[in-house]
Amino acid sequence: LVKARYPWVLLALAAIVGTFFSRTWRWRVLLGSERVGFWPTQTALLVGQAVNTGVPMLRSGDVTRALWINRLHSVPLSRALTSIALEKVWDLLALCATGLMLIIWVPLPEWFVQSTWGSLVMVGFGLTALYLLVRWRRGLRVLASWVTRWLPGQAGRWVLPRVDSLLSALASMRRPDVMIGVGAYTALTWSLGGMANWAVMRAFGVNSIDGAVFLLAALMLGSAVVPTPGRIGVFEGICVAGLTLFGVSADLGLAIGLVLHLVVLVPALLMAGVLALFSLRVGRSHGVPIPSADGDASGQPSVLPEVAEYHE
């Protein structure tokens, strides 16, 4: 660690901070809401990431992120959750593309090859389901309207606005500008992540772009399969095991893993804390109203223009 060239670590830090911005821009495109500014969106994203770091089970951070932007900025909860789910689909697409590229160019262990093919199957099913939802959303709206008539009490009035919000979020995926924007921001996010890996490796005298890209994919796969608080131990273990495939010793791989883990973890937690405190202070000083779970600040259901056509 003492012999590391820390200017490269600064480059890695800059790349990681860059991913905060690219992911925020991507989420804003998926949300399709101009009412929420850049910094509130980034605050919700990083707060959710911080919660996922501490409590990774059941994707608690994703729920926290959706609740945060719903309660403080009146984004319908179902719309926020749908946008996060779409975000995961895009990341899975990026993972598959990265895995295929590595399989073609680099001899890799069987577990990675099988994981890549498994991810491709999941993406295939997910894209098929997404296509059907987008293609038949008007029919689904009619079906939901019919079903809610048979629900007891106020259940129908509770369910239908959430279905509207879900279908509105899915409708945005038919727009080429949304698809291009989300795809570009996803590519930028993954490129910056790979750059951070490469820069930390360079800090220890290891120059392997293939290794940096493999580490990017392996860390995503491994952290999803074995979620631990802060990814402590799992993160470093993946770095050691992964980098040995590229001729890096276990001791050096551990040093790279420790520094890379700090580079990934510390800026996110610091920015989440600062932005959250600032957001809450501003909210209190301006008396921000608390909306209903899927409505605007007045508590009324929020039906966006894309869904309004269903009522005509």
PDB file of C-alpha atoms in Angstrom:
ATOM      1  CA  LEU A   1       0.000   0.000   0.000  1.00  0.00           C
ATOM      2  CA  VAL A   2       2.863   2.392   0.789  1.00  0.00           C
ATOM      3  CA  LYS A   3       4.363   1.938  -2.686  1.00  0.00           C
ATOM      4  CA  ALA A   4       1.105   2.704  -4.495  1.00  0.00           C
ATOM      5  CA  ARG A   5       1.106   5.666  -6.884  1.00  0.00           C
ATOM      6  CA  TYR A   6      -1.779   7.661  -5.490  1.00  0.00           C
ATOM      7  CA  PRO A   7      -2.291  10.078  -8.431  1.00  0.00           C
ATOM      8  CA  TRP A   8      -3.831   7.034 -10.141  1.00  0.00           C
ATOM      9  CA  VAL A   9      -6.096   6.589  -7.109  1.00  0.00           C
ATOM     10  CA  LEU A  10      -7.257  10.192  -7.539  1.00  0.00           C
ATOM     11  CA  LEU A  11      -8.157   9.371 -11.141  1.00  0.00           C
ATOM     12  CA  ALA A  12     -10.152   6.385  -9.882  1.00  0.00           C
ATOM     13  CA  LEU A  13     -11.956   8.613  -7.387  1.00  0.00           C
ATOM     14  CA  ALA A  14     -12.853  11.050 -10.168  1.00  0.00           C
ATOM     15  CA  ALA A  15     -14.214   8.182 -12.271  1.00  0.00           C
ATOM     16  CA  ILE A  16     -16.356   6.883  -9.401  1.00  0.00           C
ATOM     17  CA  VAL A  17     -17.764  10.357  -8.718  1.00  0.00           C
ATOM     18  CA  GLY A  18     -18.468  10.576 -12.444  1.00  0.00           C
ATOM     19  CA  THR A  19     -20.670   7.482 -12.159  1.00  0.00           C
ATOM     20  CA  PHE A  20     -22.813   9.315  -9.596  1.00  0.00           C
ATOM     21  CA  PHE A  21     -23.586  11.919 -12.245  1.00  0.00           C
ATOM     22  CA  SER A  22     -24.125   9.507 -15.142  1.00  0.00           C
ATOM     23  CA  ARG A  23     -26.433   7.324 -13.046  1.00  0.00           C
ATOM     24  CA  THR A  24     -28.384  10.379 -11.912  1.00  0.00           C
ATOM     25  CA  TRP A  25     -28.851  11.566 -15.499  1.00  0.00           C
ATOM     26  CA  ARG A  26     -29.977   8.072 -16.486  1.00  0.00           C
ATOM     27  CA  TRP A  27     -32.504   7.866 -13.675  1.00  0.00           C
ATOM     28  CA  ARG A  28     -33.932  11.284 -14.542  1.00  0.00           C
ATOM     29  CA  VAL A  29     -34.507  10.094 -18.105  1.00  0.00           C
ATOM     30  CA  LEU A  30     -36.233   6.938 -16.846  1.00  0.00           C
ATOM     31  CA  LEU A  31     -38.353   8.897 -14.375  1.00  0.00           C
ATOM     32  CA  GLY A  32     -39.463  11.211 -17.157  1.00  0.00           C
ATOM     33  CA  SER A  33     -40.260  13.895 -14.599  1.00  0.00           C
ATOM     34  CA  GLU A  34     -38.982  17.428 -15.100  1.00  0.00           C
ATOM     35  CA  ARG A  35     -40.389  18.395 -11.712  1.00  0.00           C
ATOM     36  CA  VAL A  36     -37.476  16.805  -9.868  1.00  0.00           C
ATOM     37  CA  GLY A  37     -34.135  18.530 -10.237  1.00  0.00           C
ATOM     38  CA  PHE A  38     -30.739  16.950 -10.663  1.00  0.00           C
ATOM     39  CA  TRP A  39     -29.557  17.241  -7.063  1.00  0.00           C
ATOM     40  CA  PRO A  40     -32.733  15.847  -5.448  1.00  0.00           C
ATOM     41  CA  THR A  41     -32.530  12.895  -7.846  1.00  0.00           C
ATOM     42  CA  GLN A  42     -28.876  12.315  -7.003  1.00  0.00           C
ATOM     43  CA  THR A  43     -29.622  12.575  -3.282  1.00  0.00           C
ATOM     44  CA  ALA A  44     -32.281   9.864  -3.494  1.00  0.00           C
ATOM     45  CA  LEU A  45     -29.984   7.656  -5.583  1.00  0.00           C
ATOM     46  CA  LEU A  46     -27.023   7.921  -3.199  1.00  0.00           C
ATOM     47  CA  VAL A  47     -29.160   7.534  -0.072  1.00  0.00           C
ATOM     48  CA  GLY A  48     -30.537   4.327  -1.566  1.00  0.00           C
ATOM     49  CA  GLN A  49     -27.020   3.160  -2.383  1.00  0.00           C
ATOM     50  CA  ALA A  50     -25.910   3.849   1.191  1.00  0.00           C
ATOM     51  CA  VAL A  51     -28.817   1.811   2.567  1.00  0.00           C
ATOM     52  CA  ASN A  52     -28.019  -1.028   0.153  1.00  0.00           C
ATOM     53  CA  THR A  53     -24.441  -0.950   1.407  1.00  0.00           C
ATOM     54  CA  GLY A  54     -25.485  -1.377   5.026  1.00  0.00           C
ATOM     55  CA  VAL A  55     -28.531  -3.609   4.494  1.00  0.00           C
ATOM     56  CA  PRO A  56     -28.089  -5.352   1.131  1.00  0.00           C
ATOM     57  CA  MET A  57     -30.793  -7.960   1.643  1.00  0.00           C
ATOM     58  CA  LEU A  58     -34.070  -7.633  -0.303  1.00  0.00           C
ATOM     59  CA  ARG A  59     -32.761  -4.572  -2.170  1.00  0.00           C
ATOM     60  CA  SER A  60     -33.809  -2.337   0.723  1.00  0.00           C
ATOM     61  CA  GLY A  61     -31.879   0.572  -0.761  1.00  0.00           C
ATOM     62  CA  ASP A  62     -33.969   0.539  -3.933  1.00  0.00           C
ATOM     63  CA  VAL A  63     -37.163   0.786  -1.889  1.00  0.00           C
ATOM     64  CA  THR A  64     -35.603   3.563   0.201  1.00  0.00           C
ATOM     65  CA  ARG A  65     -34.647   5.444  -2.947  1.00  0.00           C
ATOM     66  CA  ALA A  66     -38.195   5.249  -4.308  1.00  0.00           C
ATOM     67  CA  LEU A  67     -39.733   6.285  -0.976  1.00  0.00           C
ATOM     68  CA  TRP A  68     -37.302   9.187  -0.617  1.00  0.00           C
ATOM     69  CA  ILE A  69     -38.130  10.727  -3.978  1.00  0.00           C
ATOM     70  CA  ASN A  70     -41.830  10.014  -3.441  1.00  0.00           C
ATOM     71  CA  ARG A  71     -42.103  11.601  -0.013  1.00  0.00           C
ATOM     72  CA  LEU A  72     -39.919  14.633  -0.624  1.00  0.00           C
ATOM     73  CA  HIS A  73     -40.533  15.314  -4.314  1.00  0.00           C
ATOM     74  CA  SER A  74     -43.996  13.938  -5.097  1.00  0.00           C
ATOM     75  CA  VAL A  75     -42.908  11.349  -7.659  1.00  0.00           C
ATOM     76  CA  PRO A  76     -45.505   8.531  -7.674  1.00  0.00           C
ATOM     77  CA  LEU A  77     -44.104   5.522  -5.855  1.00  0.00           C
ATOM     78  CA  SER A  78     -45.047   3.010  -8.543  1.00  0.00           C
ATOM     79  CA  ARG A  79     -43.390   5.192 -11.181  1.00  0.00           C
ATOM     80  CA  ALA A  80     -40.196   5.433  -9.122  1.00  0.00           C
ATOM     81  CA  LEU A  81     -40.092   1.667  -8.539  1.00  0.00           C
ATOM     82  CA  THR A  82     -40.748   0.949 -12.217  1.00  0.00           C
ATOM     83  CA  SER A  83     -37.910   3.261 -13.260  1.00  0.00           C
ATOM     84  CA  ILE A  84     -35.547   1.477 -10.850  1.00  0.00           C
ATOM     85  CA  ALA A  85     -36.584  -1.902 -12.254  1.00  0.00           C
ATOM     86  CA  LEU A  86     -35.912  -0.650 -15.794  1.00  0.00           C
ATOM     87  CA  GLU A  87     -32.535   0.612 -14.598  1.00  0.00           C
ATOM     88  CA  LYS A  88     -31.661  -2.919 -13.453  1.00  0.00           C
ATOM     89  CA  VAL A  89     -32.656  -4.296 -16.856  1.00  0.00           C
ATOM     90  CA  TRP A  90     -30.250  -1.907 -18.563  1.00  0.00           C
ATOM     91  CA  ASP A  91     -27.448  -2.831 -16.161  1.00  0.00           C
ATOM     92  CA  LEU A  92     -28.106  -6.492 -16.847  1.00  0.00           C
ATOM     93  CA  LEU A  93     -27.870  -5.779 -20.576  1.00  0.00           C
ATOM     94  CA  ALA A  94     -24.537  -4.035 -19.987  1.00  0.00           C
ATOM     95  CA  LEU A  95     -23.334  -6.994 -17.915  1.00  0.00           C
ATOM     96  CA  CYS A  96     -24.243  -9.421 -20.706  1.00  0.00           C
ATOM     97  CA  ALA A  97     -22.518  -7.275 -23.333  1.00  0.00           C
ATOM     98  CA  THR A  98     -19.400  -7.042 -21.159  1.00  0.00           C
ATOM     99  CA  GLY A  99     -19.430 -10.776 -20.469  1.00  0.00           C
ATOM    100  CA  LEU A 100     -19.790 -11.672 -24.151  1.00  0.00           C
ATOM    101  CA  MET A 101     -16.953  -9.339 -25.075  1.00  0.00           C
ATOM    102  CA  LEU A 102     -14.700 -10.953 -22.478  1.00  0.00           C
ATOM    103  CA  ILE A 103     -15.661 -14.497 -23.519  1.00  0.00           C
ATOM    104  CA  ILE A 104     -14.707 -13.709 -27.120  1.00  0.00           C
ATOM    105  CA  TRP A 105     -11.353 -12.091 -26.352  1.00  0.00           C
ATOM    106  CA  VAL A 106     -10.070 -13.648 -23.112  1.00  0.00           C
ATOM    107  CA  PRO A 107      -9.908 -17.280 -21.875  1.00  0.00           C
ATOM    108  CA  LEU A 108     -12.104 -17.252 -18.769  1.00  0.00           C
ATOM    109  CA  PRO A 109     -13.160 -19.779 -16.092  1.00  0.00           C
ATOM    110  CA  GLU A 110     -16.248 -21.882 -16.648  1.00  0.00           C
ATOM    111  CA  TRP A 111     -18.191 -20.255 -13.796  1.00  0.00           C
ATOM    112  CA  PHE A 112     -17.981 -16.857 -15.474  1.00  0.00           C
ATOM    113  CA  VAL A 113     -19.028 -18.250 -18.857  1.00  0.00           C
ATOM    114  CA  GLN A 114     -22.019 -20.025 -17.316  1.00  0.00           C
ATOM    115  CA  SER A 115     -23.006 -16.913 -15.356  1.00  0.00           C
ATOM    116  CA  THR A 116     -22.900 -14.858 -18.544  1.00  0.00           C
ATOM    117  CA  TRP A 117     -25.140 -17.299 -20.420  1.00  0.00           C
ATOM    118  CA  GLY A 118     -27.487 -17.419 -17.430  1.00  0.00           C
ATOM    119  CA  SER A 119     -27.690 -13.634 -17.437  1.00  0.00           C
ATOM    120  CA  LEU A 120     -28.474 -13.687 -21.154  1.00  0.00           C
ATOM    121  CA  VAL A 121     -31.396 -16.036 -20.531  1.00  0.00           C
ATOM    122  CA  MET A 122     -32.692 -13.745 -17.778  1.00  0.00           C
ATOM    123  CA  VAL A 123     -32.372 -10.730 -20.052  1.00  0.00           C
ATOM    124  CA  GLY A 124     -34.251 -12.565 -22.787  1.00  0.00           C
ATOM    125  CA  PHE A 125     -37.182 -13.327 -20.494  1.00  0.00           C
ATOM    126  CA  GLY A 126     -37.121  -9.814 -19.056  1.00  0.00           C
ATOM    127  CA  LEU A 127     -37.096  -8.099 -22.435  1.00  0.00           C
ATOM    128  CA  THR A 128     -39.921 -10.326 -23.675  1.00  0.00           C
ATOM    129  CA  ALA A 129     -42.051  -9.457 -20.657  1.00  0.00           C
ATOM    130  CA  LEU A 130     -41.188  -5.771 -21.013  1.00  0.00           C
ATOM    131  CA  TYR A 131     -42.105  -5.791 -24.703  1.00  0.00           C
ATOM    132  CA  LEU A 132     -45.480  -7.395 -23.963  1.00  0.00           C
ATOM    133  CA  LEU A 133     -46.214  -4.869 -21.220  1.00  0.00           C
ATOM    134  CA  VAL A 134     -45.333  -1.922 -23.456  1.00  0.00           C
ATOM    135  CA  ARG A 135     -47.067  -3.370 -26.520  1.00  0.00           C
ATOM    136  CA  TRP A 136     -50.328  -4.195 -24.750  1.00  0.00           C
ATOM    137  CA  ARG A 137     -50.428  -1.449 -22.134  1.00  0.00           C
ATOM    138  CA  ARG A 138     -53.802  -0.082 -23.294  1.00  0.00           C
ATOM    139  CA  GLY A 139     -55.352  -3.521 -23.019  1.00  0.00           C
ATOM    140  CA  LEU A 140     -53.792  -3.923 -19.581  1.00  0.00           C
ATOM    141  CA  ARG A 141     -55.304  -0.581 -18.520  1.00  0.00           C
ATOM    142  CA  VAL A 142     -58.743  -1.712 -19.661  1.00  0.00           C
ATOM    143  CA  LEU A 143     -58.294  -5.055 -17.892  1.00  0.00           C
ATOM    144  CA  ALA A 144     -57.148  -3.347 -14.689  1.00  0.00           C
ATOM    145  CA  SER A 145     -60.134  -0.992 -14.839  1.00  0.00           C
ATOM    146  CA  TRP A 146     -62.509  -3.949 -15.192  1.00  0.00           C
ATOM    147  CA  VAL A 147     -60.876  -5.920 -12.374  1.00  0.00           C
ATOM    148  CA  THR A 148     -60.948  -2.995  -9.948  1.00  0.00           C
ATOM    149  CA  ARG A 149     -64.713  -2.738 -10.306  1.00  0.00           C
ATOM    150  CA  TRP A 150     -64.995  -6.007  -8.411  1.00  0.00           C
ATOM    151  CA  LEU A 151     -62.658  -5.017  -5.596  1.00  0.00           C
ATOM    152  CA  PRO A 152     -64.290  -4.191  -2.249  1.00  0.00           C
ATOM    153  CA  GLY A 153     -64.476  -0.724  -0.762  1.00  0.00           C
ATOM    154  CA  GLN A 154     -61.878   1.817  -1.836  1.00  0.00           C
ATOM    155  CA  ALA A 155     -59.433  -0.811  -3.106  1.00  0.00           C
ATOM    156  CA  GLY A 156     -60.195  -0.036  -6.744  1.00  0.00           C
ATOM    157  CA  ARG A 157     -59.549   3.676  -6.267  1.00  0.00           C
ATOM    158  CA  TRP A 158     -56.240   2.781  -4.609  1.00  0.00           C
ATOM    159  CA  VAL A 159     -55.059   0.301  -7.263  1.00  0.00           C
ATOM    160  CA  LEU A 160     -55.997   2.068 -10.502  1.00  0.00           C
ATOM    161  CA  PRO A 161     -53.813   5.208 -10.103  1.00  0.00           C
ATOM    162  CA  ARG A 162     -50.840   2.956  -9.418  1.00  0.00           C
ATOM    163  CA  VAL A 163     -51.518   0.927 -12.541  1.00  0.00           C
ATOM    164  CA  ASP A 164     -51.740   4.205 -14.477  1.00  0.00           C
ATOM    165  CA  SER A 165     -48.396   5.329 -13.097  1.00  0.00           C
ATOM    166  CA  LEU A 166     -46.772   1.981 -13.926  1.00  0.00           C
ATOM    167  CA  LEU A 167     -48.061   2.032 -17.502  1.00  0.00           C
ATOM    168  CA  SER A 168     -46.978   5.646 -17.917  1.00  0.00           C
ATOM    169  CA  ALA A 169     -43.424   4.763 -16.914  1.00  0.00           C
ATOM    170  CA  LEU A 170     -43.394   1.832 -19.345  1.00  0.00           C
ATOM    171  CA  ALA A 171     -44.787   3.985 -22.155  1.00  0.00           C
ATOM    172  CA  SER A 172     -41.644   6.120 -22.105  1.00  0.00           C
ATOM    173  CA  MET A 173     -39.661   3.106 -23.343  1.00  0.00           C
ATOM    174  CA  ARG A 174     -41.337   3.464 -26.743  1.00  0.00           C
ATOM    175  CA  ARG A 175     -39.617   6.812 -27.298  1.00  0.00           C
ATOM    176  CA  PRO A 176     -36.328   6.590 -29.246  1.00  0.00           C
ATOM    177  CA  ASP A 177     -34.850   9.585 -27.405  1.00  0.00           C
ATOM    178  CA  VAL A 178     -35.405   7.835 -24.058  1.00  0.00           C
ATOM    179  CA  MET A 179     -33.866   4.585 -25.291  1.00  0.00           C
ATOM    180  CA  ILE A 180     -30.834   6.372 -26.749  1.00  0.00           C
ATOM    181  CA  GLY A 181     -30.357   8.519 -23.653  1.00  0.00           C
ATOM    182  CA  VAL A 182     -30.615   5.641 -21.193  1.00  0.00           C
ATOM    183  CA  GLY A 183     -28.341   3.465 -23.335  1.00  0.00           C
ATOM    184  CA  ALA A 184     -25.718   6.216 -23.573  1.00  0.00           C
ATOM    185  CA  TYR A 185     -25.734   6.907 -19.838  1.00  0.00           C
ATOM    186  CA  THR A 186     -25.514   3.178 -19.093  1.00  0.00           C
ATOM    187  CA  ALA A 187     -22.493   2.844 -21.376  1.00  0.00           C
ATOM    188  CA  LEU A 188     -20.891   5.895 -19.744  1.00  0.00           C
ATOM    189  CA  THR A 189     -21.503   4.508 -16.250  1.00  0.00           C
ATOM    190  CA  TRP A 190     -19.923   1.164 -17.058  1.00  0.00           C
ATOM    191  CA  SER A 191     -17.000   2.796 -18.863  1.00  0.00           C
ATOM    192  CA  LEU A 192     -16.267   4.984 -15.846  1.00  0.00           C
ATOM    193  CA  GLY A 193     -16.492   1.942 -13.569  1.00  0.00           C
ATOM    194  CA  GLY A 194     -13.975   0.095 -15.717  1.00  0.00           C
ATOM    195  CA  MET A 195     -11.719   3.163 -15.719  1.00  0.00           C
ATOM    196  CA  ALA A 196     -11.782   3.268 -11.909  1.00  0.00           C
ATOM    197  CA  ASN A 197     -10.718  -0.389 -11.746  1.00  0.00           C
ATOM    198  CA  TRP A 198      -7.939   0.175 -14.271  1.00  0.00           C
ATOM    199  CA  ALA A 199      -6.658   3.307 -12.495  1.00  0.00           C
ATOM    200  CA  VAL A 200      -6.392   1.530  -9.126  1.00  0.00           C
ATOM    201  CA  MET A 201      -4.609  -1.376 -10.799  1.00  0.00           C
ATOM    202  CA  ARG A 202      -2.210   1.104 -12.439  1.00  0.00           C
ATOM    203  CA  ALA A 203      -1.518   2.579  -9.009  1.00  0.00           C
ATOM    204  CA  PHE A 204       0.031  -0.783  -8.124  1.00  0.00           C
ATOM    205  CA  GLY A 205       1.881  -1.224 -11.413  1.00  0.00           C
ATOM    206  CA  VAL A 206      -0.671  -3.539 -13.070  1.00  0.00           C
ATOM    207  CA  ASN A 207      -1.669  -2.481 -16.588  1.00  0.00           C
ATOM    208  CA  SER A 208      -4.451  -4.797 -17.738  1.00  0.00           C
ATOM    209  CA  ILE A 209      -7.562  -3.394 -19.384  1.00  0.00           C
ATOM    210  CA  ASP A 210      -8.928  -6.937 -19.736  1.00  0.00           C
ATOM    211  CA  GLY A 211      -8.449  -7.463 -16.000  1.00  0.00           C
ATOM    212  CA  ALA A 212     -10.201  -4.186 -15.171  1.00  0.00           C
ATOM    213  CA  VAL A 213     -13.207  -5.049 -17.343  1.00  0.00           C
ATOM    214  CA  PHE A 214     -13.381  -8.588 -15.955  1.00  0.00           C
ATOM    215  CA  LEU A 215     -13.262  -7.190 -12.423  1.00  0.00           C
ATOM    216  CA  LEU A 216     -16.159  -4.867 -13.266  1.00  0.00           C
ATOM    217  CA  ALA A 217     -18.371  -7.775 -14.345  1.00  0.00           C
ATOM    218  CA  ALA A 218     -17.197 -10.172 -11.626  1.00  0.00           C
ATOM    219  CA  LEU A 219     -17.826  -7.648  -8.838  1.00  0.00           C
ATOM    220  CA  MET A 220     -21.377  -7.070 -10.030  1.00  0.00           C
ATOM    221  CA  LEU A 221     -22.085 -10.793 -10.291  1.00  0.00           C
ATOM    222  CA  GLY A 222     -20.410 -11.745  -7.023  1.00  0.00           C
ATOM    223  CA  SER A 223     -21.921  -8.964  -4.942  1.00  0.00           C
ATOM    224  CA  ALA A 224     -25.409  -9.877  -6.172  1.00  0.00           C
ATOM    225  CA  VAL A 225     -24.959 -13.568  -5.368  1.00  0.00           C
ATOM    226  CA  VAL A 226     -23.369 -13.057  -1.927  1.00  0.00           C
ATOM    227  CA  PRO A 227     -24.752  -9.819  -0.436  1.00  0.00           C
ATOM    228  CA  THR A 228     -22.928  -8.790   2.738  1.00  0.00           C
ATOM    229  CA  PRO A 229     -23.008  -5.456   4.606  1.00  0.00           C
ATOM    230  CA  GLY A 230     -20.576  -3.154   2.865  1.00  0.00           C
ATOM    231  CA  ARG A 231     -19.545  -6.105   0.665  1.00  0.00           C
ATOM    232  CA  ILE A 232     -16.739  -6.541   3.203  1.00  0.00           C
ATOM    233  CA  GLY A 233     -14.666  -9.609   2.429  1.00  0.00           C
ATOM    234  CA  VAL A 234     -16.631 -10.508  -0.698  1.00  0.00           C
ATOM    235  CA  PHE A 235     -15.316  -7.496  -2.619  1.00  0.00           C
ATOM    236  CA  GLU A 236     -11.686  -8.193  -1.747  1.00  0.00           C
ATOM    237  CA  GLY A 237     -12.074 -11.934  -2.342  1.00  0.00           C
ATOM    238  CA  ILE A 238     -13.430 -11.336  -5.845  1.00  0.00           C
ATOM    239  CA  CYS A 239     -10.523  -8.998  -6.596  1.00  0.00           C
ATOM    240  CA  VAL A 240      -7.949 -11.555  -5.435  1.00  0.00           C
ATOM    241  CA  ALA A 241      -9.556 -14.476  -7.282  1.00  0.00           C
ATOM    242  CA  GLY A 242     -10.279 -12.472 -10.418  1.00  0.00           C
ATOM    243  CA  LEU A 243      -6.898 -10.822 -10.795  1.00  0.00           C
ATOM    244  CA  THR A 244      -4.994 -14.090 -10.377  1.00  0.00           C
ATOM    245  CA  LEU A 245      -6.399 -15.012 -13.812  1.00  0.00           C
ATOM    246  CA  PHE A 246      -4.361 -12.120 -15.204  1.00  0.00           C
ATOM    247  CA  GLY A 247      -1.094 -12.979 -13.485  1.00  0.00           C
ATOM    248  CA  VAL A 248      -1.527 -10.813 -10.377  1.00  0.00           C
ATOM    249  CA  SER A 249      -0.283 -12.305  -7.098  1.00  0.00           C
ATOM    250  CA  ALA A 250      -2.709 -12.805  -4.215  1.00  0.00           C
ATOM    251  CA  ASP A 251      -0.975 -10.188  -2.034  1.00  0.00           C
ATOM    252  CA  LEU A 252      -1.068  -7.582  -4.780  1.00  0.00           C
ATOM    253  CA  GLY A 253      -4.657  -8.488  -5.641  1.00  0.00           C
ATOM    254  CA  LEU A 254      -5.653  -7.986  -2.009  1.00  0.00           C
ATOM    255  CA  ALA A 255      -3.989  -4.549  -1.923  1.00  0.00           C
ATOM    256  CA  ILE A 256      -5.797  -3.562  -5.126  1.00  0.00           C
ATOM    257  CA  GLY A 257      -9.077  -4.859  -3.701  1.00  0.00           C
ATOM    258  CA  LEU A 258      -8.724  -2.916  -0.448  1.00  0.00           C
ATOM    259  CA  VAL A 259      -7.954   0.399  -2.156  1.00  0.00           C
ATOM    260  CA  LEU A 260     -10.611  -0.106  -4.834  1.00  0.00           C
ATOM    261  CA  HIS A 261     -13.188  -0.922  -2.168  1.00  0.00           C
ATOM    262  CA  LEU A 262     -12.411   2.328  -0.355  1.00  0.00           C
ATOM    263  CA  VAL A 263     -12.551   4.266  -3.623  1.00  0.00           C
ATOM    264  CA  VAL A 264     -15.996   2.839  -4.382  1.00  0.00           C
ATOM    265  CA  LEU A 265     -17.423   3.025  -0.859  1.00  0.00           C
ATOM    266  CA  VAL A 266     -16.186   6.204   0.824  1.00  0.00           C
ATOM    267  CA  PRO A 267     -17.199   8.889  -1.744  1.00  0.00           C
ATOM    268  CA  ALA A 268     -20.693   7.407  -2.073  1.00  0.00           C
ATOM    269  CA  LEU A 269     -21.283   7.356   1.683  1.00  0.00           C
ATOM    270  CA  LEU A 270     -19.883  10.864   2.184  1.00  0.00           C
ATOM    271  CA  MET A 271     -21.917  12.383  -0.642  1.00  0.00           C
ATOM    272  CA  ALA A 272     -25.058  10.552   0.483  1.00  0.00           C
ATOM    273  CA  GLY A 273     -24.698  11.927   4.001  1.00  0.00           C
ATOM    274  CA  VAL A 274     -23.999  15.511   2.928  1.00  0.00           C
ATOM    275  CA  LEU A 275     -26.757  15.630   0.306  1.00  0.00           C
ATOM    276  CA  ALA A 276     -29.302  13.959   2.601  1.00  0.00           C
ATOM    277  CA  LEU A 277     -28.668  16.416   5.440  1.00  0.00           C
ATOM    278  CA  PHE A 278     -28.862  19.365   3.059  1.00  0.00           C
ATOM    279  CA  SER A 279     -32.058  18.042   1.468  1.00  0.00           C
ATOM    280  CA  LEU A 280     -33.776  17.506   4.811  1.00  0.00           C
ATOM    281  CA  ARG A 281     -32.766  20.953   6.072  1.00  0.00           C
ATOM    282  CA  VAL A 282     -34.049  22.633   2.923  1.00  0.00           C
ATOM    283  CA  GLY A 283     -37.255  20.593   3.102  1.00  0.00           C
ATOM    284  CA  ARG A 284     -37.933  21.681   6.682  1.00  0.00           C
ATOM    285  CA  SER A 285     -37.165  25.335   5.979  1.00  0.00           C
ATOM    286  CA  HIS A 286     -39.585  25.383   3.027  1.00  0.00           C
ATOM    287  CA  GLY A 287     -42.268  23.256   4.669  1.00  0.00           C
ATOM    288  CA  VAL A 288     -42.292  20.571   2.003  1.00  0.00           C
ATOM    289  CA  PRO A 289     -45.665  18.736   2.099  1.00  0.00           C
ATOM    290  CA  ILE A 290     -45.702  14.957   2.328  1.00  0.00           C
ATOM    291  CA  PRO A 291     -47.622  13.418  -0.576  1.00  0.00           C
ATOM    292  CA  SER A 292     -49.601  10.230  -0.582  1.00  0.00           C
ATOM    293  CA  ALA A 293     -47.922   7.017  -1.689  1.00  0.00           C
ATOM    294  CA  ASP A 294     -48.814   7.547  -5.334  1.00  0.00           C
ATOM    295  CA  GLY A 295     -50.037  11.071  -5.619  1.00  0.00           C
ATOM    296  CA  ASP A 296     -48.908  14.653  -5.724  1.00  0.00           C
ATOM    297  CA  ALA A 297     -48.392  16.934  -2.735  1.00  0.00           C
ATOM    298  CA  SER A 298     -52.132  17.464  -2.360  1.00  0.00           C
ATOM    299  CA  GLY A 299     -52.698  13.735  -2.006  1.00  0.00           C
ATOM    300  CA  GLN A 300     -54.451  13.417  -5.357  1.00  0.00           C
ATOM    301  CA  PRO A 301     -53.487  10.652  -7.785  1.00  0.00           C
ATOM    302  CA  SER A 302     -50.942  11.758 -10.344  1.00  0.00           C
ATOM    303  CA  VAL A 303     -51.911  10.691 -13.867  1.00  0.00           C
ATOM    304  CA  LEU A 304     -49.364  11.733 -16.474  1.00  0.00           C
ATOM    305  CA  PRO A 305     -50.192  12.724 -20.078  1.00  0.00           C
ATOM    306  CA  GLU A 306     -49.248   9.353 -21.541  1.00  0.00           C
ATOM    307  CA  VAL A 307     -51.915   7.656 -19.412  1.00  0.00           C
ATOM    308  CA  ALA A 308     -54.599  10.307 -19.765  1.00  0.00           C
ATOM    309  CA  GLU A 309     -55.440   8.916 -23.185  1.00  0.00           C
ATOM    310  CA  TYR A 310     -56.876   5.817 -21.515  1.00  0.00           C
ATOM    311  CA  HIS A 311     -59.697   7.883 -20.041  1.00  0.00           C
ATOM    312  CA  GLU A 312     -60.820   9.345 -23.340  1.00  0.00           C
TER     313      GLU A 312
END
